[in-house]
Amino acid sequence: MNYSELQDEIKTAMKTKDKVRLSILRQLHGELKNIEVNERRDVTEKDVDDMLKRLIKQTKETLDGSIKAGNDQQRTDTLTEQVAILEGYLPEQVSGDALIALIDQVLAETGASTKKDMGRVMGALTQATGGNFDKAAAAKELGAKLS
């Protein structure tokens, strides 16, 4: 998603009166606006993806805290919906057979053979996918392949 698409999504949420979507998209827009103002540069698609990931992480942490504190169900439902909305805007993550094939390719390219090389392989996977892969599944698969 790029910055102009985000602005279009905000307009659509306003027209449909989707308060939950509008709230979280405005929060995302505000964070991106801070980048424009503070760093005096245009927002890139990578900035949007990075901010989406950061906002998802923050919202999930708030959700976990809300569940543990036993807050009202409405707040918990709203936070759950916001996480789902934000995750819908992320690029599709590499997983399953595609991830296994990519891991095999990276292992061949890097020549990694021991668990000491795991960080280097994960770094190469991150670079190859832009960070859009199932990290837990990749770590599990790598653990099985490396001795």
Coordinates of C-alpha atoms in Angstrom, one line a residue:
M1 CA 0.0 0.0 0.0
N2 CA 1.3 3.5 -0.8
Y3 CA 0.5 6.8 0.9
S4 CA -2.2 7.9 -1.7
E5 CA -4.0 4.5 -1.4
L6 CA -4.1 5.0 2.4
Q7 CA -5.7 8.4 1.9
D8 CA -8.2 6.9 -0.4
E9 CA -9.0 4.1 2.1
I10 CA -9.6 6.8 4.8
K11 CA -12.0 8.6 2.5
T12 CA -13.8 5.3 1.8
A13 CA -14.1 4.6 5.6
M14 CA -15.5 8.0 6.1
K15 CA -18.1 7.6 3.4
T16 CA -19.1 4.1 4.8
K17 CA -19.0 5.4 8.4
D18 CA -16.8 2.5 9.4
K19 CA -15.5 4.0 12.7
V20 CA -13.1 1.2 13.6
R21 CA -11.4 1.2 10.2
L22 CA -11.3 5.0 10.1
S23 CA -9.8 5.2 13.6
I24 CA -6.9 2.9 12.9
L25 CA -6.3 4.3 9.4
R26 CA -6.1 7.8 10.8
Q27 CA -3.7 6.6 13.5
L28 CA -1.5 5.2 10.7
H29 CA -1.8 8.3 8.7
G30 CA -0.8 10.5 11.6
E31 CA 2.4 8.3 12.2
L32 CA 3.2 8.7 8.5
K33 CA 2.6 12.4 8.6
N34 CA 5.2 12.6 11.4
I35 CA 7.7 11.1 9.1
E36 CA 7.0 13.7 6.5
V37 CA 7.3 16.6 9.0
N38 CA 10.2 15.4 11.1
E39 CA 12.4 13.9 8.4
R40 CA 11.3 16.4 5.7
R41 CA 10.8 13.8 3.0
D42 CA 8.1 12.0 1.1
V43 CA 6.7 8.8 2.6
T44 CA 7.6 5.7 0.6
E45 CA 5.8 2.4 0.3
K46 CA 8.4 0.9 2.6
D47 CA 7.6 3.5 5.2
V48 CA 4.0 2.5 5.0
D49 CA 4.7 -1.2 5.3
D50 CA 7.1 -0.6 8.2
M51 CA 4.6 1.6 10.0
L52 CA 1.9 -1.0 9.4
K53 CA 4.0 -3.6 11.1
R54 CA 4.9 -1.3 14.0
L55 CA 1.2 -0.4 14.5
I56 CA 0.1 -4.0 14.4
K57 CA 2.7 -4.9 17.0
Q58 CA 1.6 -2.0 19.2
T59 CA -2.1 -2.9 18.8
K60 CA -1.4 -6.5 19.6
E61 CA 0.4 -5.5 22.7
T62 CA -2.5 -3.3 23.8
L63 CA -4.9 -6.2 23.0
D64 CA -2.9 -8.6 25.1
G65 CA -2.8 -6.1 28.0
S66 CA -6.6 -5.6 27.6
I67 CA -7.3 -9.3 27.7
K68 CA -5.0 -9.8 30.8
A69 CA -6.5 -6.8 32.6
G70 CA -10.0 -8.2 31.9
N71 CA -11.2 -4.9 30.3
D72 CA -14.6 -4.7 28.7
Q73 CA -15.3 -7.0 25.8
Q74 CA -16.1 -4.2 23.4
R75 CA -12.6 -2.8 23.7
T76 CA -11.1 -6.2 23.1
D77 CA -13.3 -6.8 20.1
T78 CA -12.4 -3.3 18.6
L79 CA -8.6 -4.0 19.1
T80 CA -9.0 -7.4 17.5
E81 CA -10.8 -5.9 14.5
Q82 CA -8.1 -3.2 14.2
V83 CA -5.3 -5.8 14.0
A84 CA -7.3 -7.7 11.3
I85 CA -7.8 -4.5 9.3
L86 CA -4.1 -3.6 9.5
E87 CA -2.9 -7.1 8.6
G88 CA -5.2 -6.9 5.5
Y89 CA -3.1 -4.1 4.2
L90 CA 0.3 -5.8 4.6
P91 CA 1.8 -7.5 1.5
E92 CA 1.1 -11.3 1.4
Q93 CA 3.6 -13.2 3.5
V94 CA 5.7 -16.0 2.1
S95 CA 4.8 -19.2 3.8
G96 CA 4.3 -23.0 3.3
D97 CA 6.0 -24.6 0.2
A98 CA 7.1 -21.2 -1.2
L99 CA 9.0 -20.5 2.1
I100 CA 10.6 -23.9 2.1
A101 CA 11.8 -23.5 -1.5
L102 CA 13.2 -20.0 -0.6
I103 CA 15.0 -21.4 2.4
D104 CA 16.6 -24.1 0.3
Q105 CA 17.7 -21.5 -2.2
V106 CA 19.2 -19.2 0.5
L107 CA 20.9 -22.2 2.1
A108 CA 22.5 -23.1 -1.3
E109 CA 23.5 -19.5 -1.9
T110 CA 25.0 -18.9 1.5
G111 CA 26.5 -22.3 2.0
A112 CA 25.2 -22.3 5.6
S113 CA 25.5 -25.7 7.3
T114 CA 25.4 -25.1 11.1
K115 CA 23.1 -23.5 13.5
K116 CA 25.7 -20.7 13.9
D117 CA 24.7 -19.6 10.4
M118 CA 21.1 -19.3 11.3
G119 CA 21.2 -15.5 11.8
R120 CA 22.9 -15.0 8.5
V121 CA 20.3 -17.1 6.7
M122 CA 17.4 -15.3 8.4
G123 CA 18.9 -12.0 7.4
A124 CA 19.2 -13.2 3.8
L125 CA 15.5 -14.3 3.9
T126 CA 14.5 -11.0 5.3
Q127 CA 16.3 -9.2 2.5
A128 CA 14.9 -11.5 -0.1
T129 CA 11.3 -11.1 1.0
G130 CA 11.4 -7.6 2.5
G131 CA 10.6 -9.1 5.9
N132 CA 7.3 -10.6 4.6
F133 CA 7.7 -14.2 5.7
D134 CA 6.5 -16.4 8.5
K135 CA 9.5 -16.0 10.8
A136 CA 8.5 -18.7 13.3
A137 CA 8.0 -21.3 10.5
A138 CA 11.3 -20.3 8.9
A139 CA 13.2 -20.7 12.1
K140 CA 11.6 -24.1 12.7
E141 CA 12.5 -25.2 9.2
L142 CA 16.0 -23.9 9.5
G143 CA 16.5 -25.6 12.8
A144 CA 15.6 -28.9 11.2
K145 CA 17.9 -28.4 8.2
L146 CA 21.0 -27.0 10.0
S147 CA 23.1 -29.2 12.3

